[in-house]
Amino acid sequence: VARTESDLDRLMDGIRAREWRALGRGLSLLEDSTPEAAALVGRIFPLTGNAFTIGVTGPPGSGKSTLVRGLARSYRASGRRVGILAVDPSSPYTGGALLGDRVRMQDLATDRDIFIRSMATRGAMGGLAPATRDGVDLLDAAGFDPVLVETVGVGQDEVDVMRTVDAVVVVTVPGLGDEIQAIKAGIMEIADVFVVNKADRAGVERAVRDLHSALEMAEDGSARRPIVKTVASREEGIDELRQHLDACRVVLESRGELERRRFEHLRLRVEDLLERRILLAARAAVDLDAELRAASSRREDPYTLADRIFARVIESTSSKPR
Amino acid sequence: VARTESDLDRLMDGIRAREWRALGRGLSLLEDSTPEAAALVGRIFPLTGNAFTIGVTGPPGSGKSTLVRGLARSYRASGRRVGILAVDPSSPYTGGALLGDRVRMQDLATDRDIFIRSMATRGAMGGLAPATRDGVDLLDAAGFDPVLVETVGVGQDEVDVMRTVDAVVVVTVPGLGDEIQAIKAGIMEIADVFVVNKADRAGVERAVRDLHSALEMAEDGSARRPIVKTVASREEGIDELRQHLDACRVVLESRGELERRRFEHLRLRVEDLLERRILLAARAAVDLDAELRAASSRREDPYTLADRIFARVIESTSSKPR
């Protein structure tokens, strides 16, 4: 289904006008990681860089969705247009992204200046983070600011997604205890603001204290990062969280740190694309299955095989008329 | 620190003799993802394929370490040599791999036919799974069978590690409730045996029931996979778990499924290496930072930039004398 230039023109018009249909179609296109997706990003990219992008992550059950909805309403109340991407690794066990969409959208769907959508990875090669990056760009280009990115889990996938946004909020809840310490490894380091949600539960002070201790142990200035108590279901603490995020934006911008982060994110993004590129080229250049069969009989080790395939890609690509 | 062939010869002699020093030095070398690591894998690889490799994963606090230790003792009691790799993403918040080593080794360190060691990723590009794969190969080549691989967390990293082993055990505990369902996404699908550990706790039957329901929902034959109740701290249920794993090995082998899995694992491994290769080549071929600076001013989108760098790699590599 080749998309013509005029198709793309029309889609871009719809995206710039923030038409829901166009935004949805654009995001679907980006999820599929096709060549058309690359063409769309080519159109979108020059329009990006205006939105402050905020990632919200934390263990399942910490109330991230409710918190993100509250945050969106708070931004909306001050006249901002808010985009939300709920990143949902599709799996037969989670029910996929569509259900999430419906559940999450209910109470926001009537406001045309809050756009919310789940994003799931579909292509085998794309992964979650690249599609999310492209999706955030689309909402940025459409004029949403801030763009909020919410993840479902707390694994490496989510860490990768959090490495695509300007600022990271890590949400925890009282009573998770020691187990949470291990889960948070990898994400603690990139958090800008911590939230202890469900702060009407017993153990909230202890949770804050535990978090403080963990941050102090890091000895990297982490201890100065704010910890905000919220009860997202009653919209308590949300405005305070927003103030911290606004302050964070100002500080990041003034120190040149925002620019530095975006540069590193761009680096990861281009590296991801190069990785995809070499795998496609390898499949085109050699009969990968036949090569793997030889290696699986232990006649050749994986390193030697990879080197040989790489050389073959270089050879066959460079000899092709370009 | 170029390692000469005779250095490698000596190291390989030590590995084949299962000398602890040599095993430890070999694993350290593999963690560093250097060219020497590739040379070592080249020596090791022809000797692999004998060990049955078993991954054990589950949320923090589910008692995986204790379970793996118990399992190792059970195998040992029937005269097997057991290798254990505890995979531990190093992080300033977790204290790194060394502490884990000491804690975990205490009661096994006196038995020379059980080798246990933590493995942490160090190189920026290597990742956890590639180093683990190489480490498993080393223990396999040294004559350990089975090789047990234990992960600390439950994220994408761990899923990747679990995609390198022959059989996967997923451990859960009573009382984790709904939250665990979301965490398990991605890992449920690749489990061969489920364990409900700490089965002396309240709620064990409910945990088993919940697991059953989740598996039945999958409609892919998952429902027939065994669920074993254990109290690892008292070594209860461990022998039953081992019997299920032995049966699993027989079934996988007889159906050709073991061979299929190992083939897919090899594919992932070679693809990982190709990805590393292209990034190294890109850094050699272009001034990546300068290119990224141009893109970060929105003059070029990431897809176009990646395509251009890829073409440049092809050009510069093919024109080099080989």
XYZ file of C-alpha atoms in Angstrom:
644
model
C 0.000 0.000 0.000
C 2.317 2.695 -1.264
C 1.329 6.070 0.029
C 1.631 8.831 -2.525
C 3.069 12.241 -1.768
C -0.376 13.805 -2.012
C -1.738 11.255 0.464
C 1.021 12.347 2.844
C 0.235 16.013 2.166
C -3.360 15.432 3.153
C -2.393 13.450 6.231
C 0.009 16.211 7.308
C -2.733 18.827 6.872
C -4.967 16.790 9.159
C -2.190 16.321 11.722
C -1.390 20.031 11.781
C -5.095 20.769 12.246
C -5.112 18.223 15.115
C -7.933 16.226 13.528
C -8.364 13.097 15.617
C -8.759 10.864 12.589
C -5.515 12.094 11.050
C -3.616 11.830 14.337
C -4.856 8.278 14.806
C -4.016 7.276 11.235
C -0.572 8.822 11.551
C 0.166 6.966 14.761
C -1.034 3.666 13.264
C 1.294 4.220 10.339
C 4.211 4.834 12.723
C 3.439 1.685 14.720
C 3.858 -0.430 11.606
C 7.498 0.662 10.996
C 7.054 0.650 7.222
C 8.930 2.790 4.668
C 5.817 4.998 4.699
C 6.440 5.582 8.395
C 9.913 6.885 7.556
C 8.428 9.221 4.949
C 5.920 10.502 7.501
C 8.673 11.149 10.061
C 10.535 13.041 7.329
C 7.537 15.390 7.087
C 6.960 15.628 10.826
C 10.510 16.072 12.050
C 11.111 19.693 10.926
C 8.025 20.706 12.956
C 9.218 19.154 16.220
C 11.154 20.425 19.216
C 8.488 22.653 20.743
C 6.806 20.227 23.125
C 8.200 19.403 26.548
C 7.904 15.630 26.756
C 7.327 13.940 30.097
C 7.539 10.214 30.766
C 5.623 8.659 33.641
C 6.679 5.202 34.753
C 6.362 2.951 37.772
C 5.247 -0.535 38.765
C 1.847 -1.876 37.717
C -0.792 -0.851 40.222
C 0.886 2.427 41.165
C -1.911 4.447 39.568
C 0.045 5.938 36.673
C -2.973 6.222 34.357
C -4.981 8.171 36.896
C -2.002 10.374 37.651
C -1.382 11.113 33.976
C -5.064 11.942 33.453
C -4.953 14.316 36.418
C -1.778 15.920 35.146
C -3.339 16.383 31.712
C -6.356 18.108 33.274
C -4.076 20.377 35.260
C -2.176 21.443 32.136
C -5.436 21.796 30.254
C -6.815 24.109 32.950
C -3.954 26.498 32.238
C -4.805 26.538 28.546
C -2.292 24.006 27.247
C -2.952 21.368 24.626
C -1.929 17.983 25.996
C -0.943 14.861 24.087
C -0.784 11.496 25.862
C 0.764 8.274 24.596
C 0.119 5.191 26.715
C 2.821 2.715 25.756
C 1.560 -0.799 26.010
C 3.687 -3.744 24.930
C 1.125 -5.875 23.165
C 0.931 -9.375 24.517
C -1.716 -12.097 24.525
C -1.741 -11.707 28.290
C -2.448 -7.992 28.516
C -5.289 -7.735 26.044
C -3.430 -5.320 23.801
C -3.653 -1.626 23.302
C -7.216 -1.209 22.163
C -8.841 -2.067 25.469
C -6.452 0.298 27.217
C -7.535 3.033 24.837
C -11.170 2.702 25.695
C -10.671 2.464 29.418
C -8.289 5.366 29.575
C -10.105 7.677 27.224
C -13.546 7.654 28.842
C -13.430 10.871 30.815
C -11.099 12.826 28.548
C -12.637 12.014 25.183
C -14.903 15.036 25.171
C -12.034 17.568 25.329
C -10.628 18.179 21.864
C -7.405 19.656 23.192
C -6.405 16.523 25.048
C -5.421 13.732 22.695
C -4.853 10.299 24.220
C -3.961 7.055 22.544
C -2.278 3.764 23.310
C 0.681 2.728 21.272
C 1.735 -0.875 20.854
C 4.639 -2.327 18.960
C 3.669 -4.527 16.056
C 6.622 -4.984 13.755
C 9.129 -7.606 14.798
C 12.072 -5.283 14.346
C 10.843 -1.923 15.475
C 10.573 -2.330 19.207
C 8.600 -0.148 21.540
C 10.920 2.814 21.945
C 11.370 3.729 18.247
C 7.616 3.742 17.588
C 7.067 5.818 20.734
C 9.686 8.348 19.656
C 8.009 8.742 16.280
C 4.608 9.033 17.988
C 5.834 11.728 20.368
C 7.219 13.627 17.368
C 3.832 13.442 15.677
C 2.026 14.927 18.684
C 4.764 17.542 19.045
C 4.452 18.506 15.381
C 0.660 18.699 15.776
C 1.110 21.384 18.435
C 0.554 19.457 21.667
C 2.705 20.681 24.564
C 3.376 18.924 26.850
C 3.339 15.390 25.490
C 2.966 12.828 28.285
C 4.230 9.283 27.809
C 2.944 6.626 30.179
C 4.353 3.103 30.329
C 2.601 0.019 31.588
C 5.484 -1.977 33.043
C 8.891 -1.327 34.565
C 11.284 -3.371 32.448
C 14.031 -2.576 29.984
C 11.480 -1.670 27.349
C 10.164 1.034 29.632
C 13.639 2.282 30.466
C 14.243 2.563 26.716
C 11.024 4.517 26.304
C 11.975 6.807 29.185
C 15.231 7.524 27.377
C 13.215 9.235 24.637
C 11.577 11.972 26.753
C 12.771 15.270 28.214
C 11.839 14.549 31.828
C 10.963 11.422 33.762
C 8.492 10.959 36.616
C 8.819 7.736 38.604
C 5.691 6.735 40.510
C 5.687 4.424 43.491
C 3.150 3.599 46.210
C 3.380 2.887 49.939
C 3.830 -0.720 50.950
C 5.870 -2.084 48.083
C 8.869 -2.335 50.398
C 12.200 -3.773 49.445
C 10.991 -5.501 46.330
C 10.513 -2.187 44.631
C 14.148 -1.263 45.121
C 15.263 -3.982 42.751
C 12.589 -3.183 40.187
C 13.575 0.442 40.096
C 17.182 -0.238 39.148
C 17.860 1.437 35.835
C 14.977 3.846 36.126
C 15.914 5.599 39.399
C 18.949 7.050 37.668
C 16.973 8.850 34.998
C 14.130 10.177 37.175
C 13.683 13.937 37.579
C 10.705 13.862 39.951
C 9.477 11.076 42.222
C 5.841 10.588 43.133
C 4.540 8.562 46.053
C 0.977 8.015 44.884
C -1.920 6.654 46.972
C -0.491 8.796 49.759
C -3.654 8.263 51.818
C -2.482 4.709 52.442
C -0.622 3.594 55.543
C 3.144 3.675 55.234
C 3.426 6.784 53.095
C 6.064 8.431 55.306
C 8.073 5.272 55.308
C 7.886 5.078 51.518
C 9.160 8.667 51.257
C 11.934 7.892 53.736
C 12.966 4.731 51.854
C 13.079 6.681 48.629
C 15.202 9.398 50.277
C 17.663 6.808 51.567
C 17.923 5.127 48.179
C 18.573 8.493 46.528
C 21.148 9.513 49.106
C 23.048 6.275 48.577
C 23.497 7.186 44.916
C 25.805 10.126 45.747
C 25.193 11.770 42.379
C 22.991 14.691 43.350
C 19.940 12.430 43.230
C 19.071 13.377 46.780
C 18.006 16.837 45.631
C 15.357 15.557 43.261
C 11.835 16.268 44.544
C 9.530 13.626 46.019
C 5.853 14.556 45.684
C 3.004 12.880 47.573
C -0.184 12.485 45.558
C -3.607 10.879 45.778
C -4.283 10.852 42.061
C -7.797 9.427 42.438
C -8.776 12.578 44.383
C -6.533 14.889 42.327
C -4.496 15.705 45.435
C -0.912 16.810 44.891
C -1.285 16.999 41.119
C -0.820 20.762 40.910
C 2.275 20.499 43.081
C 3.636 17.815 40.747
C 2.950 20.113 37.806
C 4.809 22.970 39.477
C 7.823 20.707 39.973
C 7.665 19.711 36.308
C 7.431 23.336 35.203
C 10.435 24.160 37.384
C 12.264 21.158 35.974
C 11.668 22.401 32.440
C 13.052 25.846 33.281
C 16.137 24.408 34.964
C 16.822 21.929 32.151
C 16.497 24.662 29.529
C 18.620 27.222 31.325
C 21.468 24.801 31.954
C 21.609 23.485 28.416
C 20.718 20.098 29.866
C 17.559 19.808 27.770
C 19.599 20.218 24.622
C 22.140 17.653 25.855
C 19.433 15.114 26.610
C 17.743 15.582 23.269
C 21.086 15.107 21.543
C 21.658 11.792 23.340
C 18.116 10.685 22.528
C 18.741 11.463 18.878
C 21.911 9.409 19.044
C 20.037 6.370 20.397
C 17.391 6.832 17.750
C 19.846 6.897 14.863
C 21.703 3.905 16.319
C 18.423 1.957 16.506
C 17.773 2.738 12.861
C 21.269 1.629 11.861
C 20.678 -1.658 13.676
C 17.447 -2.217 11.798
C 19.180 -1.338 8.555
C 21.976 -3.906 8.921
C 19.512 -6.705 9.718
C 17.460 -5.915 6.621
C 20.637 -5.756 4.535
C 21.883 -9.067 5.963
C 18.632 -10.776 5.023
C 18.941 -9.408 1.511
C 22.611 -10.318 1.119
C 22.781 -13.890 2.415
C 20.573 -16.893 2.998
C 20.566 -16.298 6.737
C 18.893 -19.598 7.618
C 21.444 -21.615 5.658
C 24.294 -19.754 7.348
C 22.748 -20.298 10.760
C 22.315 -24.022 10.083
C 26.040 -24.311 9.428
C 26.801 -22.492 12.660
C 24.283 -24.519 14.644
C 26.250 -27.654 13.809
C 29.180 -25.909 15.540
C 31.228 -25.616 12.354
C 31.472 -21.851 12.815
C 31.089 -19.738 15.932
C 28.610 -16.832 16.062
C 31.300 -14.127 16.063
C 33.034 -15.468 12.969
C 29.682 -15.936 11.240
C 28.564 -12.372 12.046
C 31.847 -10.998 10.713
C 31.460 -12.967 7.508
C 27.847 -11.853 6.974
C 28.859 -8.260 7.622
C 31.602 -8.459 5.001
C 29.101 -10.000 2.587
C 26.635 -7.128 3.162
C 29.362 -4.589 2.418
C 30.390 -6.431 -0.721
C 26.920 -6.971 -2.159
C 25.630 -3.501 -1.275
C 28.633 -1.654 -2.653
C 28.595 -3.584 -5.938
C 24.925 -2.765 -6.518
C 24.197 0.136 -8.866
C 22.956 2.961 -6.676
C 46.132 -6.145 26.420
C 46.291 -8.458 23.457
C 45.989 -12.039 24.514
C 48.275 -14.377 22.655
C 47.187 -17.722 21.284
C 49.214 -19.537 23.924
C 47.498 -17.491 26.657
C 44.209 -18.673 25.231
C 45.477 -22.253 25.044
C 46.326 -22.154 28.721
C 43.000 -20.561 29.626
C 41.141 -23.220 27.635
C 43.079 -25.990 29.405
C 42.003 -24.517 32.736
C 38.389 -24.185 31.607
C 38.262 -27.770 30.375
C 39.720 -28.896 33.700
C 37.027 -26.827 35.443
C 39.589 -24.889 37.445
C 37.727 -22.152 39.279
C 40.346 -19.544 38.520
C 40.233 -20.231 34.797
C 36.417 -20.302 34.753
C 36.310 -16.983 36.583
C 38.913 -15.378 34.320
C 37.105 -16.645 31.233
C 33.788 -15.221 32.406
C 35.379 -11.848 33.223
C 36.828 -11.758 29.738
C 33.403 -12.463 28.222
C 31.767 -9.716 30.294
C 34.064 -7.141 28.772
C 32.922 -7.791 25.180
C 36.396 -7.262 23.766
C 37.914 -8.841 20.634
C 39.594 -11.280 23.038
C 36.129 -12.360 24.152
C 35.297 -13.206 20.537
C 38.489 -15.262 20.253
C 37.589 -17.124 23.442
C 34.085 -17.885 22.154
C 35.714 -19.185 18.973
C 37.592 -21.713 21.119
C 34.637 -22.552 23.340
C 31.885 -22.853 20.766
C 32.880 -26.198 19.178
C 32.701 -27.769 22.658
C 29.143 -26.613 23.390
C 25.708 -28.128 22.944
C 25.900 -30.789 25.635
C 24.432 -28.915 28.593
C 20.724 -28.481 29.124
C 20.347 -24.817 30.046
C 17.585 -23.706 32.374
C 16.583 -20.107 33.054
C 14.883 -19.172 36.309
C 13.100 -15.833 36.442
C 10.422 -14.094 38.461
C 9.801 -10.906 40.431
C 12.257 -9.737 43.089
C 11.448 -11.370 46.415
C 10.098 -14.575 44.906
C 13.007 -16.576 46.265
C 14.711 -17.431 42.982
C 18.222 -17.649 44.468
C 17.164 -20.126 47.120
C 15.240 -22.149 44.564
C 18.202 -22.259 42.172
C 20.515 -23.334 44.988
C 18.087 -26.099 45.946
C 17.785 -27.206 42.347
C 21.568 -27.295 42.019
C 21.829 -29.504 45.117
C 19.185 -31.840 43.740
C 21.050 -32.248 40.451
C 24.306 -32.621 42.338
C 22.831 -35.410 44.460
C 22.274 -37.409 41.283
C 25.897 -36.962 40.276
C 25.579 -34.051 37.862
C 27.968 -31.125 37.594
C 25.994 -27.904 37.865
C 26.901 -24.448 36.584
C 25.001 -21.388 37.784
C 25.069 -17.889 36.329
C 23.285 -15.209 38.337
C 22.579 -12.408 35.905
C 22.643 -9.075 37.625
C 22.295 -5.831 35.716
C 24.874 -3.706 37.462
C 23.509 -0.463 38.772
C 24.592 2.023 41.421
C 21.359 1.112 43.204
C 21.815 -2.633 43.381
C 25.388 -2.787 44.620
C 26.614 -4.712 41.599
C 27.447 -8.309 41.040
C 30.218 -8.910 43.516
C 28.119 -8.723 46.654
C 25.624 -11.096 45.092
C 28.438 -13.525 44.440
C 29.493 -13.680 48.023
C 25.996 -13.968 49.423
C 24.940 -16.640 46.975
C 28.066 -18.708 47.105
C 28.329 -19.251 50.844
C 26.793 -22.696 51.176
C 27.801 -24.057 47.779
C 31.406 -22.900 47.664
C 32.786 -26.076 49.175
C 31.459 -28.336 46.401
C 33.825 -28.265 43.438
C 31.231 -29.633 41.035
C 28.869 -26.733 41.518
C 30.190 -23.544 39.981
C 28.302 -20.334 40.700
C 29.033 -16.804 39.631
C 27.275 -13.519 39.018
C 27.515 -11.938 35.642
C 27.043 -8.226 35.054
C 27.123 -6.258 31.859
C 29.963 -3.791 31.596
C 30.466 -2.731 27.998
C 28.109 -0.061 26.748
C 27.249 -1.995 23.644
C 27.203 -5.582 24.743
C 24.055 -5.787 26.798
C 23.179 -8.435 29.297
C 21.945 -11.215 27.051
C 25.018 -11.524 24.781
C 27.419 -11.784 27.730
C 25.131 -14.335 29.377
C 25.006 -16.431 26.216
C 28.779 -16.476 26.035
C 29.012 -17.317 29.746
C 26.578 -20.218 29.405
C 28.648 -21.517 26.503
C 31.761 -21.397 28.670
C 30.157 -23.457 31.445
C 28.716 -25.837 28.843
C 32.159 -26.294 27.245
C 33.664 -26.879 30.689
C 31.374 -29.871 31.163
C 28.676 -28.510 33.453
C 25.221 -29.940 32.773
C 22.757 -28.486 33.531
C 23.656 -24.808 33.450
C 21.185 -22.726 35.467
C 20.692 -19.053 34.682
C 19.012 -16.894 37.306
C 17.881 -13.332 36.672
C 17.368 -10.624 39.242
C 14.528 -8.602 37.731
C 11.606 -9.168 35.384
C 12.112 -6.625 32.610
C 12.960 -6.805 28.935
C 16.582 -7.543 29.774
C 15.492 -10.655 31.609
C 13.172 -11.706 28.799
C 16.161 -11.377 26.460
C 18.268 -13.532 28.780
C 15.487 -16.129 28.974
C 15.532 -16.258 25.183
C 19.039 -17.723 25.374
C 18.255 -20.866 27.390
C 16.690 -24.238 26.551
C 13.934 -24.161 29.177
C 12.420 -21.432 31.320
C 11.107 -21.623 34.876
C 8.927 -18.701 36.008
C 8.707 -18.285 39.785
C 5.921 -16.457 41.544
C 4.720 -16.260 45.141
C 1.289 -16.090 46.798
C -0.115 -12.646 47.423
C 1.280 -10.683 44.515
C -2.218 -10.467 43.015
C -3.110 -8.595 39.879
C 0.070 -6.593 39.738
C 2.047 -9.667 38.847
C -0.100 -10.310 35.781
C 1.194 -7.192 34.090
C 4.804 -7.867 35.077
C 4.664 -11.331 33.641
C 3.672 -10.215 30.179
C 6.396 -11.301 27.784
C 7.742 -13.970 30.071
C 4.599 -16.085 30.544
C 4.725 -16.992 26.882
C 8.171 -18.538 27.070
C 7.800 -20.424 30.368
C 7.996 -24.224 30.378
C 7.384 -24.771 34.090
C 5.752 -22.476 36.642
C 6.695 -22.452 40.296
C 4.611 -21.008 43.110
C 7.312 -20.619 45.739
C 6.792 -19.858 49.439
C 3.853 -22.247 49.195
C 3.539 -22.304 52.981
C 2.124 -18.798 52.797
C -1.577 -17.985 52.814
C -3.115 -17.661 49.380
C -1.127 -20.385 47.660
C -4.191 -22.103 46.162
C -5.436 -18.801 44.895
C -2.062 -18.061 43.296
C -2.151 -21.449 41.529
C -5.738 -20.805 40.416
C -4.866 -17.331 39.102
C -1.951 -18.780 37.187
C -4.182 -21.489 35.715
C -6.723 -18.904 34.577
C -4.049 -16.736 33.006
C -2.648 -19.758 31.167
C -6.055 -20.909 29.989
C -6.775 -17.476 28.559
C -3.764 -17.821 26.315
C -5.366 -20.630 24.268
C -2.025 -21.815 22.950
C -1.521 -25.014 24.891
C -0.085 -23.047 27.803
C -2.670 -24.562 30.117
C -0.866 -27.886 29.990
C 2.376 -26.509 31.370
C 3.035 -27.728 34.916
C 2.652 -25.543 37.999
C 4.812 -26.749 40.899
C 4.398 -25.631 44.508
C 7.678 -25.249 46.406
C 9.006 -23.989 49.712
C 12.564 -23.486 48.536
C 13.822 -22.433 51.986
C 12.879 -25.917 53.271
C 13.758 -27.687 50.002
C 10.145 -28.776 49.584
C 8.966 -29.456 46.056
C 12.445 -29.124 44.575
C 12.717 -32.763 43.513
C 9.305 -32.537 41.894
C 10.450 -29.437 40.022
C 13.532 -31.320 38.872
C 11.417 -34.202 37.622
C 9.332 -31.790 35.578
C 12.512 -30.279 34.139
C 13.893 -33.715 33.281
C 10.611 -34.580 31.575
C 10.697 -31.236 29.782
C 14.161 -32.015 28.426
C 13.055 -35.403 27.107
C 9.965 -33.950 25.447
C 11.861 -31.033 23.895
C 14.520 -33.355 22.527
C 12.151 -35.969 21.141
C 10.010 -33.417 19.338
C 12.920 -31.563 17.754
C 11.782 -28.522 19.713
C 15.128 -28.212 21.504
C 16.906 -27.968 18.182
C 14.370 -25.395 16.940
C 14.820 -23.253 20.033
C 18.579 -23.364 19.851
C 18.402 -22.361 16.208
C 16.280 -19.308 17.057
C 18.619 -18.416 19.907
C 21.555 -18.574 17.536
C 19.686 -16.292 15.150
C 19.172 -13.676 17.883
C 22.787 -13.960 18.848
C 24.125 -13.390 15.360
C 21.683 -10.509 14.861
C 22.951 -8.892 18.090
C 26.504 -9.175 16.822
C 25.581 -7.637 13.478
C 24.009 -4.719 15.323
C 27.165 -4.170 17.337
C 29.219 -4.412 14.164
C 27.306 -1.685 12.307
C 27.574 0.738 15.229
C 31.328 0.251 15.437
C 31.627 0.682 11.674
C 29.486 3.839 11.746
C 31.721 5.383 14.391
C 34.758 4.579 12.265
C 33.246 5.863 9.013
C 31.703 9.189 9.993
C 32.005 11.885 12.632
C 28.809 10.736 14.301
C 28.572 13.713 16.647
C 28.850 16.210 13.807
C 26.166 14.362 11.856
C 23.904 14.275 14.893
C 24.360 17.984 15.483
C 23.082 18.686 11.974
C 20.064 16.473 12.589
C 19.374 17.964 16.008
C 18.865 21.338 14.360
C 16.090 19.608 12.384
C 17.900 19.969 9.056
C 17.709 16.228 8.501
C 15.371 13.639 10.004
C 16.741 10.551 11.790
C 15.664 8.115 9.067
C 17.392 10.049 6.301
C 20.491 10.471 8.452
C 20.663 6.756 9.278
C 20.321 5.875 5.599
C 23.122 8.260 4.718
C 25.451 6.929 7.446
C 24.715 3.379 6.340
C 25.640 4.203 2.754
C 28.824 5.876 4.015
C 29.779 2.750 6.017
C 29.319 0.583 2.932
C 31.378 2.943 0.821
C 34.280 3.389 3.225
C 34.446 -0.264 4.273
C 34.349 -1.625 0.719
C 37.054 0.754 -0.482
C 39.419 -0.277 2.302
C 42.052 -2.865 1.435
C 40.973 -6.086 3.112
